[in-house]
PDB file of C-alpha atoms and ligand atoms in Angstrom:
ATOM      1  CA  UNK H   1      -5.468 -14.147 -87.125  1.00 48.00           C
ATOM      2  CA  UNK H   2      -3.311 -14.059 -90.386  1.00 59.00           C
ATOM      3  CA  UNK H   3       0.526 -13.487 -89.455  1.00 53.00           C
ATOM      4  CA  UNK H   4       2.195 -10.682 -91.494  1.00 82.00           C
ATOM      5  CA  UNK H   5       5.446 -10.260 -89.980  1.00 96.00           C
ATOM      6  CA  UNK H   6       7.878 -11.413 -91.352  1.00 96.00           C
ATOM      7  CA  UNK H   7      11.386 -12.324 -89.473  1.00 96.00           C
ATOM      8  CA  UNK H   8      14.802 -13.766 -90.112  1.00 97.00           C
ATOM      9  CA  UNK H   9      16.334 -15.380 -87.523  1.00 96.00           C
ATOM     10  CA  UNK H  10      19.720 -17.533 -86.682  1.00 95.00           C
ATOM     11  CA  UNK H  11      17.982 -20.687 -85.443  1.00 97.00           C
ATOM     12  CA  UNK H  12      16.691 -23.925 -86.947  1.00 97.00           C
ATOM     13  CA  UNK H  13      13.126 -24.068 -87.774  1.00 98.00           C
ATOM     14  CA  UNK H  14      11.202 -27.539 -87.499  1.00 98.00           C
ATOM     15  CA  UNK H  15       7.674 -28.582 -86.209  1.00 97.00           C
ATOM     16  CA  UNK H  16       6.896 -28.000 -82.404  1.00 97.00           C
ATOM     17  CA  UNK H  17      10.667 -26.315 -82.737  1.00 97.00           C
ATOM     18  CA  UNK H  18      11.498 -23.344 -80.146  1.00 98.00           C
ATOM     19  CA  UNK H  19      13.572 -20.222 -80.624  1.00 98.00           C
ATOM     20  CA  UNK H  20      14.156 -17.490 -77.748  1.00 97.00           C
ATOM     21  CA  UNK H  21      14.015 -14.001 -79.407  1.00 96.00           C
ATOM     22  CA  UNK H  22      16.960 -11.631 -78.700  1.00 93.00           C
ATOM     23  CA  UNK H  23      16.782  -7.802 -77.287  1.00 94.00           C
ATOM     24  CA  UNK H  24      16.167  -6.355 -80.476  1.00 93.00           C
ATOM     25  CA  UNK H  25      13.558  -9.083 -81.998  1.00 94.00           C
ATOM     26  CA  UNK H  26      11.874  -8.551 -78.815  1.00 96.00           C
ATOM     27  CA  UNK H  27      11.635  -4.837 -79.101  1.00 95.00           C
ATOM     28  CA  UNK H  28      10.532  -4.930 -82.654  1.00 94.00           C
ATOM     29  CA  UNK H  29       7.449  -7.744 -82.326  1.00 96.00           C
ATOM     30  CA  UNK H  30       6.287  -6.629 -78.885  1.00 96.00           C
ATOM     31  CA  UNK H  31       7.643  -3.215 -78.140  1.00 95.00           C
ATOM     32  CA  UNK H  32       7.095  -1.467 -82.164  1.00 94.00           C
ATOM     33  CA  UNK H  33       4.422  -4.067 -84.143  1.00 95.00           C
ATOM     34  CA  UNK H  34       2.876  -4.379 -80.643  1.00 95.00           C
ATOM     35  CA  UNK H  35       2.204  -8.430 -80.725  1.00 96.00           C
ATOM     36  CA  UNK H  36       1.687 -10.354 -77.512  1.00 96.00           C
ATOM     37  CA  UNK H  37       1.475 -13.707 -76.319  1.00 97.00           C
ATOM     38  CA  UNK H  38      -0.734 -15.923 -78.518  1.00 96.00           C
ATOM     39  CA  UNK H  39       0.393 -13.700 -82.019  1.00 97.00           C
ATOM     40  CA  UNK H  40       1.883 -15.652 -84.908  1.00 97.00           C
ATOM     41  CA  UNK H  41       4.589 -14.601 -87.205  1.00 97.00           C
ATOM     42  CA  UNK H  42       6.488 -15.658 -90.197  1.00 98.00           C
ATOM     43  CA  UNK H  43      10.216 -16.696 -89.921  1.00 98.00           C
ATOM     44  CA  UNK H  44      12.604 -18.058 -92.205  1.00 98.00           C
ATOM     45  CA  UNK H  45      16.317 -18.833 -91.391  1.00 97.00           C
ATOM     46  CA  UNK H  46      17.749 -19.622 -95.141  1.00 96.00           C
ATOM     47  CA  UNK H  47      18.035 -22.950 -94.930  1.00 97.00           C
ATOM     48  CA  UNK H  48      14.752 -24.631 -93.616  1.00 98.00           C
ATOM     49  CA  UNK H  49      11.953 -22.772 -95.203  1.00 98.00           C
ATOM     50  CA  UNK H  50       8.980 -20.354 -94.159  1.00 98.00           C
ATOM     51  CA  UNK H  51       7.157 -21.186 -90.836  1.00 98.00           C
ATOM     52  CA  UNK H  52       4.305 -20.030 -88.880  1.00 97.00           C
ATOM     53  CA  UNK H  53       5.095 -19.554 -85.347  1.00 97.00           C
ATOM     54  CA  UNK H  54       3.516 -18.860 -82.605  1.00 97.00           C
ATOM     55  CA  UNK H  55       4.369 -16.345 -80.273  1.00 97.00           C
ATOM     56  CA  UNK H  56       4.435 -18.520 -76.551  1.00 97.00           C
ATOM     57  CA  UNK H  57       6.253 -15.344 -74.823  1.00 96.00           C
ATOM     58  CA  UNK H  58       6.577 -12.211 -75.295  1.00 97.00           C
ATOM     59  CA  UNK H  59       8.694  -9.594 -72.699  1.00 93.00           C
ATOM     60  CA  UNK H  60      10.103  -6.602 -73.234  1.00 88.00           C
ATOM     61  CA  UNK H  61      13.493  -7.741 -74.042  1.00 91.00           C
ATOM     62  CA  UNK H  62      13.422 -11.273 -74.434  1.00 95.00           C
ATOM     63  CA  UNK H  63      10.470 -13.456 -75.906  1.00 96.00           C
ATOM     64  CA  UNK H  64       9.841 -17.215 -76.964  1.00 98.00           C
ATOM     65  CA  UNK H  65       8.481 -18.471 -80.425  1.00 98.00           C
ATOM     66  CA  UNK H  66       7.486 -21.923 -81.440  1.00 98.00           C
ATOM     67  CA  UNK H  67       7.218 -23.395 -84.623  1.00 98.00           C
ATOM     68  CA  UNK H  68       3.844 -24.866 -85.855  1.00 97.00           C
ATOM     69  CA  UNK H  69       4.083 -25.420 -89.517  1.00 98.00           C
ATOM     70  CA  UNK H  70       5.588 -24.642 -92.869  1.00 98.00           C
ATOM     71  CA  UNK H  71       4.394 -22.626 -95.022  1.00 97.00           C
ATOM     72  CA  UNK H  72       6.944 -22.533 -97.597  1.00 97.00           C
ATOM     73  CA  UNK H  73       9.581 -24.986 -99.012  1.00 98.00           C
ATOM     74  CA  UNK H  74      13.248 -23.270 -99.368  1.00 97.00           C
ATOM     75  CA  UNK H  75      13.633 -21.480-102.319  1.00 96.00           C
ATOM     76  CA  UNK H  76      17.003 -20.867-103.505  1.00 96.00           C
ATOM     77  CA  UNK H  77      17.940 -17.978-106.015  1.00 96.00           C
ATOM     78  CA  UNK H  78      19.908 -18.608-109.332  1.00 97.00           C
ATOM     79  CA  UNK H  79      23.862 -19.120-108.608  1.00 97.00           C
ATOM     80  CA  UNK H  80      24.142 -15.014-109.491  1.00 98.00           C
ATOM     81  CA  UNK H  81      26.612 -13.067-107.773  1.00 98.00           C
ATOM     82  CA  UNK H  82      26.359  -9.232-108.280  1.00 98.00           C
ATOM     83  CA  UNK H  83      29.380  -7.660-108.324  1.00 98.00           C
ATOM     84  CA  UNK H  84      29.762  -3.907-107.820  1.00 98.00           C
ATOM     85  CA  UNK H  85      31.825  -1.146-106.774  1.00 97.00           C
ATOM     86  CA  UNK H  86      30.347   0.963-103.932  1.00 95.00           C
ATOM     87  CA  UNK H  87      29.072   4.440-104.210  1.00 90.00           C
ATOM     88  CA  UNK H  88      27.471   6.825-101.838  1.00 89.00           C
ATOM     89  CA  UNK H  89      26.202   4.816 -99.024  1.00 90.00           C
ATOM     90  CA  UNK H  90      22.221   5.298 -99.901  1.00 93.00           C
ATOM     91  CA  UNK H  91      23.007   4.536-103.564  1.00 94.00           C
ATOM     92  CA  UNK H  92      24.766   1.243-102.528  1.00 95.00           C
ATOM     93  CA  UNK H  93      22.461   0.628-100.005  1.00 97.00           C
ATOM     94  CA  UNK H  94      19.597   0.658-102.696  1.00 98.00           C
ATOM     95  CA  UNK H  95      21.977  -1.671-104.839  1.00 98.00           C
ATOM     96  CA  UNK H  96      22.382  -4.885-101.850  1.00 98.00           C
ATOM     97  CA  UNK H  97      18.438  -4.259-101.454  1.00 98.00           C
ATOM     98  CA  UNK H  98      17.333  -4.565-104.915  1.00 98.00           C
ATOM     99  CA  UNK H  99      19.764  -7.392-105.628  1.00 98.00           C
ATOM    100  CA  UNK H 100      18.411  -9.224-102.760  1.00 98.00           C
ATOM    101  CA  UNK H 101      14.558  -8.681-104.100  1.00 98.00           C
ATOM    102  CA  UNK H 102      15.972  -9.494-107.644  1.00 97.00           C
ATOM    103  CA  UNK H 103      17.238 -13.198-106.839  1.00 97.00           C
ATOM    104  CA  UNK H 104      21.045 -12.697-105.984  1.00 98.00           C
ATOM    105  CA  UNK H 105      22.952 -15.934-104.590  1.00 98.00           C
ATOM    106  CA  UNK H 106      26.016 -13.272-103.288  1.00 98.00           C
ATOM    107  CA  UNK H 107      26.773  -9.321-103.232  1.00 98.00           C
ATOM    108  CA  UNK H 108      30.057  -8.457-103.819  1.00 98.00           C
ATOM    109  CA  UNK H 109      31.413  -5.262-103.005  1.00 98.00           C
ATOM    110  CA  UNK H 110      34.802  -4.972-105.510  1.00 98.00           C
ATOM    111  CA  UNK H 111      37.435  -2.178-105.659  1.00 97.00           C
ATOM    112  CA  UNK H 112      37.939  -1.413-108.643  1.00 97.00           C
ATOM    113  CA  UNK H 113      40.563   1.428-109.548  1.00 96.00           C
ATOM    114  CA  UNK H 114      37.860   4.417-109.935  1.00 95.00           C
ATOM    115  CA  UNK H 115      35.861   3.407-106.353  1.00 91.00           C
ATOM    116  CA  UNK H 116      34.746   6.447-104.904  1.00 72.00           C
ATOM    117  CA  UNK H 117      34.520   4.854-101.176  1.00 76.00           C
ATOM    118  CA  UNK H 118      37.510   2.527 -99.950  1.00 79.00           C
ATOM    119  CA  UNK H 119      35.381   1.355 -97.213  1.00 88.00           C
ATOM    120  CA  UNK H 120      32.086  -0.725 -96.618  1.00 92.00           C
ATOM    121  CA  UNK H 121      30.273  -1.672 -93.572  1.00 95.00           C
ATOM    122  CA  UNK H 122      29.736  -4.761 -94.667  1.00 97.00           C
ATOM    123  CA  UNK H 123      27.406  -6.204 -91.105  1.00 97.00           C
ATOM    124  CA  UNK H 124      25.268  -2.605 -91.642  1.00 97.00           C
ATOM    125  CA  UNK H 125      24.665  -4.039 -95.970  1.00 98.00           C
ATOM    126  CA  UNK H 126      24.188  -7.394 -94.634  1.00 98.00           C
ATOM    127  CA  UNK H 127      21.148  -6.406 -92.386  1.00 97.00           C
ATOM    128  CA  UNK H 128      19.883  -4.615 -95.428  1.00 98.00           C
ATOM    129  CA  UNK H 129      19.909  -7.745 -97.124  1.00 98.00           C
ATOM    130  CA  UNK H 130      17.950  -9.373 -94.793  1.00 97.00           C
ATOM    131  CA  UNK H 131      15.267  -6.495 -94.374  1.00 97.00           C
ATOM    132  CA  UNK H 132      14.970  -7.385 -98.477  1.00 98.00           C
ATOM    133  CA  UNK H 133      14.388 -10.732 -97.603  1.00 98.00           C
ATOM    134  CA  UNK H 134      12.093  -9.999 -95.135  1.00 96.00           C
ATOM    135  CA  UNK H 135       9.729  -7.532 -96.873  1.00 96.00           C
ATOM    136  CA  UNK H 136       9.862  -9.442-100.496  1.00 96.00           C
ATOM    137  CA  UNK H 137       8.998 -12.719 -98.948  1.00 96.00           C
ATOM    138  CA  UNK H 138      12.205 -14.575 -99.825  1.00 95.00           C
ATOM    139  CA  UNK H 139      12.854 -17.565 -97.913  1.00 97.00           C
ATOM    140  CA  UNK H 140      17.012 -16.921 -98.444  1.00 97.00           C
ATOM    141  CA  UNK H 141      19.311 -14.241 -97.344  1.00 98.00           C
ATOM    142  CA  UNK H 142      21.995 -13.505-100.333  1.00 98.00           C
ATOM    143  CA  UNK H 143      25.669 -13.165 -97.934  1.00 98.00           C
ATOM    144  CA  UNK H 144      26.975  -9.571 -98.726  1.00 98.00           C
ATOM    145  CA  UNK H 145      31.118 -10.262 -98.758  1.00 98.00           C
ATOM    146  CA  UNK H 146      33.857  -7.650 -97.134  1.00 97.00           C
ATOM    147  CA  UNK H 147      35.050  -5.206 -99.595  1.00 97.00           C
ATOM    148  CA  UNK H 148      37.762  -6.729-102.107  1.00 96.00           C
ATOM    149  CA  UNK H 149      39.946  -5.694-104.582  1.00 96.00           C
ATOM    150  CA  UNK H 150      38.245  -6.895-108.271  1.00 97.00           C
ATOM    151  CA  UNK H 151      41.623  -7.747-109.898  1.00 97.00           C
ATOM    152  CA  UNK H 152      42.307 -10.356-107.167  1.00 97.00           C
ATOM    153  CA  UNK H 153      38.958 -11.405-107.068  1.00 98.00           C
ATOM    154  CA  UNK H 154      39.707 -11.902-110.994  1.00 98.00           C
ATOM    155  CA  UNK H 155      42.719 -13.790-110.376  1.00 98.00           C
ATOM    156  CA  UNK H 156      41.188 -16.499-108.287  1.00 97.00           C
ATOM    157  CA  UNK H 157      37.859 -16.335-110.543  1.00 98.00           C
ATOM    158  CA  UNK H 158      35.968 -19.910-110.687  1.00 96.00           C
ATOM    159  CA  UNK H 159      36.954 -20.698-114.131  1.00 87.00           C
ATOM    160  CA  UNK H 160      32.718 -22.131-114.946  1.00 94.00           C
ATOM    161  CA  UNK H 161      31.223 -18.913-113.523  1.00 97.00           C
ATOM    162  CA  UNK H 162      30.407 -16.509-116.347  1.00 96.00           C
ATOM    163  CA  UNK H 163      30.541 -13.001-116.043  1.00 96.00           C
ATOM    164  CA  UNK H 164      28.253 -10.635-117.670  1.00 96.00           C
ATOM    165  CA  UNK H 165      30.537  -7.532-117.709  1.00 96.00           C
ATOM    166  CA  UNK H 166      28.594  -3.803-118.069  1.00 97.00           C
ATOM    167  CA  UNK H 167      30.528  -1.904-119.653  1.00 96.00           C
ATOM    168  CA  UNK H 168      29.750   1.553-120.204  1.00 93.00           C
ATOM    169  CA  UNK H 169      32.078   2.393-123.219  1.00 92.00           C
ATOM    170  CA  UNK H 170      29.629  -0.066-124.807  1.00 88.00           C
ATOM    171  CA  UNK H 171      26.878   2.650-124.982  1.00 82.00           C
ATOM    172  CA  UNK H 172      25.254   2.604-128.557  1.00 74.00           C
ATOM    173  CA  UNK H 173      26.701  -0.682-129.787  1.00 75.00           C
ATOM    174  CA  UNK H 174      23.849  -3.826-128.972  1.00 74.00           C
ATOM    175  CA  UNK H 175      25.060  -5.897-126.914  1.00 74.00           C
ATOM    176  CA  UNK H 176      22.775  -8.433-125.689  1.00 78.00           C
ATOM    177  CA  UNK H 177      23.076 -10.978-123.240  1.00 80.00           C
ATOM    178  CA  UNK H 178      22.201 -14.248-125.504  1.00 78.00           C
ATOM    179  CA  UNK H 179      18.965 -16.106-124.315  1.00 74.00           C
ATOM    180  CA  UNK H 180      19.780 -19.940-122.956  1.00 74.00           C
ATOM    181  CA  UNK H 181      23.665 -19.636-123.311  1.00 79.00           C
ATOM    182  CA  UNK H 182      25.799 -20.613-120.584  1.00 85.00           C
ATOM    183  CA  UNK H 183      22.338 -21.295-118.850  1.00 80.00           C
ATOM    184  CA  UNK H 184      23.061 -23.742-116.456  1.00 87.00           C
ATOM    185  CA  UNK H 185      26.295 -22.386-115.627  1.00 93.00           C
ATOM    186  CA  UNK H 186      26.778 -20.203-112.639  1.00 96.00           C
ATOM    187  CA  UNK H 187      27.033 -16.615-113.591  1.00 96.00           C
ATOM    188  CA  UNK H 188      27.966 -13.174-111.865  1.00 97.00           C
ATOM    189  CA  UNK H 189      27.201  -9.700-113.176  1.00 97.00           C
ATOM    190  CA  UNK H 190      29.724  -6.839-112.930  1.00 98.00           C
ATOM    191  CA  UNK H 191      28.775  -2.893-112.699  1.00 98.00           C
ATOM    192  CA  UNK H 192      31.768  -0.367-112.283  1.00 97.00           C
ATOM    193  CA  UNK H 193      31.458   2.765-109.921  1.00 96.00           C
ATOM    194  CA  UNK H 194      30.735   6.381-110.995  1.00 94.00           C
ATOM    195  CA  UNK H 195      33.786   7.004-112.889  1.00 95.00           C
ATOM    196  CA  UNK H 196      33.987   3.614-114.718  1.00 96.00           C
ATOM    197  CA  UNK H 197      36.489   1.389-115.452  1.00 97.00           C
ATOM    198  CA  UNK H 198      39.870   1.863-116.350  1.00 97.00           C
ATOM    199  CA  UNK H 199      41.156   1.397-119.456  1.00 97.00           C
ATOM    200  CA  UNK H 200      43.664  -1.564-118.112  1.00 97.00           C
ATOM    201  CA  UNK H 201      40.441  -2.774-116.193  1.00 98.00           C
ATOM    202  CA  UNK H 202      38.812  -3.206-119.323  1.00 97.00           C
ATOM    203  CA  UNK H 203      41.359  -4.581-121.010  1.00 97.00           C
ATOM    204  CA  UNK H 204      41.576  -7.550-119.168  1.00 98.00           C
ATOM    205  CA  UNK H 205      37.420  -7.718-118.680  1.00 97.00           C
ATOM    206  CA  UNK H 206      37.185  -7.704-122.263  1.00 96.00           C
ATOM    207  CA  UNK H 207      39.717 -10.801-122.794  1.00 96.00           C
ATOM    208  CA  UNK H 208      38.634 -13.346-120.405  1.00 96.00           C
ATOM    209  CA  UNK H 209      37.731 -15.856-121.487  1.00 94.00           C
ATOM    210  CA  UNK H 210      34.462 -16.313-119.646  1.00 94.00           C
ATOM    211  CA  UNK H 211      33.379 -12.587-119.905  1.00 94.00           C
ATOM    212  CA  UNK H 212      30.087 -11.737-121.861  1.00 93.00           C
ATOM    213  CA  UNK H 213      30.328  -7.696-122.609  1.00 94.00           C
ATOM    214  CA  UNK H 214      26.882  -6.009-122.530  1.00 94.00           C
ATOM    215  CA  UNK H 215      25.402  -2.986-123.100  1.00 94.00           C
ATOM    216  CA  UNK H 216      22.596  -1.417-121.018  1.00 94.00           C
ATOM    217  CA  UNK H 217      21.452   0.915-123.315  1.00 92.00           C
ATOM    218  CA  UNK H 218      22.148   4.197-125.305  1.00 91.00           C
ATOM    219  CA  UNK H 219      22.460   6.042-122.210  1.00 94.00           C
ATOM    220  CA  UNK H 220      24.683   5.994-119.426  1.00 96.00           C
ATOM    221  CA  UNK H 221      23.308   5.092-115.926  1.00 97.00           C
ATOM    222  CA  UNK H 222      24.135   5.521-112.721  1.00 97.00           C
ATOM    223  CA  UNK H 223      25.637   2.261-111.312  1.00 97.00           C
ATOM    224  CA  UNK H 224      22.611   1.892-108.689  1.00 97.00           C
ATOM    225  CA  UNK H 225      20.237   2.056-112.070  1.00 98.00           C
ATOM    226  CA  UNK H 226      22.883  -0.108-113.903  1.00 97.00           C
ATOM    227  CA  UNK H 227      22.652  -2.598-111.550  1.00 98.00           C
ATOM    228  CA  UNK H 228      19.085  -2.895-111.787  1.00 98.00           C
ATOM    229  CA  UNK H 229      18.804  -2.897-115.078  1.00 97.00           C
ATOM    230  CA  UNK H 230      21.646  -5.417-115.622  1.00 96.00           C
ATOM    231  CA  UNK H 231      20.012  -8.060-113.056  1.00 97.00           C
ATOM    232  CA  UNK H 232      16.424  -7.794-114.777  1.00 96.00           C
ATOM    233  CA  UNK H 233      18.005  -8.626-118.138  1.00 94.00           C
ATOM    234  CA  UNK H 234      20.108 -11.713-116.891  1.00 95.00           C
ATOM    235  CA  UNK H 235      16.688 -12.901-115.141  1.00 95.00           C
ATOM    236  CA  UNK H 236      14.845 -12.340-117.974  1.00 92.00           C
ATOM    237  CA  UNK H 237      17.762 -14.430-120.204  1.00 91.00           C
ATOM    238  CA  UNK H 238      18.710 -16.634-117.960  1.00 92.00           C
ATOM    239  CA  UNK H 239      17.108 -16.703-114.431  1.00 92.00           C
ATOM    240  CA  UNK H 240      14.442 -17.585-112.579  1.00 92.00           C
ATOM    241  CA  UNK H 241      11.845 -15.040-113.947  1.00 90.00           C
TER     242      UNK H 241
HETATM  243  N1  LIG U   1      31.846   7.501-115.652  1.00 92.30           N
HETATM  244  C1  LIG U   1      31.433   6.563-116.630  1.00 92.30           C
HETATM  245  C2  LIG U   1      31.334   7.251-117.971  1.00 92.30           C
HETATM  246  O1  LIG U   1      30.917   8.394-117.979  1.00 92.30           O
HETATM  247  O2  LIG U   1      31.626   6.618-118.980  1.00 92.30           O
HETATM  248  C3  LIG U   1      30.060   5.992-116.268  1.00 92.30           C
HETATM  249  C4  LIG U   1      30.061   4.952-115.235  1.00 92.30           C
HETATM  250  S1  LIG U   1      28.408   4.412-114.865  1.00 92.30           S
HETATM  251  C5  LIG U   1      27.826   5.738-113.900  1.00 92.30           C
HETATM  252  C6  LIG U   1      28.617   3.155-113.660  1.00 92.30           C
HETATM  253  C7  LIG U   1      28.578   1.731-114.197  1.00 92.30           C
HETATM  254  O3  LIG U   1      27.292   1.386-114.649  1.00 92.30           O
HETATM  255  C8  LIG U   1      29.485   1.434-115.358  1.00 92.30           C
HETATM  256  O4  LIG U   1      30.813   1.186-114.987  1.00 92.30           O
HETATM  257  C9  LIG U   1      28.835   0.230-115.999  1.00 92.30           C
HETATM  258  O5  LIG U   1      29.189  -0.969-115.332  1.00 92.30           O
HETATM  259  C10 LIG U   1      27.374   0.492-115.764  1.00 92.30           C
HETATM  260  N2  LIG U   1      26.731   1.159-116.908  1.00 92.30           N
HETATM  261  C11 LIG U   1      26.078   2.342-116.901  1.00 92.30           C
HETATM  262  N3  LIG U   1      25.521   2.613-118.102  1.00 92.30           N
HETATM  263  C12 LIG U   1      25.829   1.568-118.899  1.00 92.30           C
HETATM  264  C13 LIG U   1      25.519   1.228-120.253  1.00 92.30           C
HETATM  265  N4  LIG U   1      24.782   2.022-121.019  1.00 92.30           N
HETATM  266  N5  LIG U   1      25.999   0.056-120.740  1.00 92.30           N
HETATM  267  C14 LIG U   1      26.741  -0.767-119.973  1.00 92.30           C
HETATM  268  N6  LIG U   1      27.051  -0.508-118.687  1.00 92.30           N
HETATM  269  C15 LIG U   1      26.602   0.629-118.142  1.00 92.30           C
END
């Protein structure tokens, strides 16, 4: 029987290697997908790979799995951090999901002085994450940080990381992101929230010194769009595309 489900889980994976299943992975494999004793699934933990498992018990609330063999190496993403201000919470749920299908290392949730929303739940974005991960066969789970404000976040910035900075009074002028430079440094995109940055904001953005200014376009997007369309160009540039 080919195994289709896919599951993260908190536990080492290794041959012959054991894992009890809590409550709610219970419910899920036996009590929604309807898998028994003798099943096999998928699970990955972020660290040790894609493995078939068997499924050796299966109860209503609790269940045991055991590792057989792997069936993927770990594959990390580029050192990309995505960097956004939140939205609405569907919009910035869409945003930690596509970033985590598109090959982000970290989400960042930044406060910038426009944010609409002052507050994230960051555990609720995190499981969103790993439902990405899940369904898009990744075998790593980006972390999705607390909310923080972006200026401090600025002034504790790793000085290597590059920062590809959207920046939507840029609309018109081409701005490209330039093909192989800065390539094998780490890098982290930046997308602003529905009313854009400020103009001290971008005062600042615009004069580090490890800021790359781009433009997305003639048109303005929404952020969720911008931050799509940002992360496909710095794959295509400079990721793992
Ligand atoms: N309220 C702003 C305005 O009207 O100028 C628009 C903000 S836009 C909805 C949200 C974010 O998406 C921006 O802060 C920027 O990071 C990014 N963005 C959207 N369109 C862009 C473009 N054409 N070029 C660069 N960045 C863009």
């Amino acid at each position: 029987m080919s195994a289709k489900i896919r599951l993260y889980v908190e536990h080492p994976l290794g041959a012959g290697q054991s894992l009890p299943l809590d409550r709610d992975q219970a419910h899920y494999l036996f009590g929604v997908m309807r898998l028994s004793a003798g099943s096999q699934v998928l699970l990955f933990n972020g660290t040790d790979g894609e493995w078939l498992a068997d499924v050796t018990e299966a109860k209503k609330r609790a269940g045991v799995l055991t590792c057989v063999e792997q069936t993927k190496p770990l594959q990390m993403p580029p050192d990309l951090w995505l960097l956004f201000a939140p939205i609405k919470k569907a919009r910035t749920d869409f945003i930690v999901e596509k970033a985590a299908e598109m090959g982000a290392a970290q989400i960042l949730p930044v406060q910038t002085e426009f944010t609409n929303s002052e507050r994230i739940r960051q555990d609720r974005l995190q499981s969103h994450a790993v439902e990405a991960a899940e369904q898009c066969g990744g075998t790593y789970v980006p972390e999705v940080g607390d909310l923080q404000k972006l200026g401090r976040l600025l002034d504790h910035w790793p000085e290597d990381r590059q920062l590809m900075f959207c920046d939507e009074a840029e609309v018109g002028n081409a701005l490209e992101l330039a093909a192989g430079a800065h390539g094998d440094a780490p890098w982290a995109i930046l997308i602003g929230p529905e009313g854009g940055f400020s103009e001290v904001e971008r005062k600042r953005l615009h004069a580090l010194p490890y800021s790359h200014v781009v433009s997305l376009g003639p048109r303005i997007l929404r952020a969720d769009t911008a931050a799509v369309a940002a992360m496909t160009l710095w794959q295509q540039a400079l990721g793992d595309w």
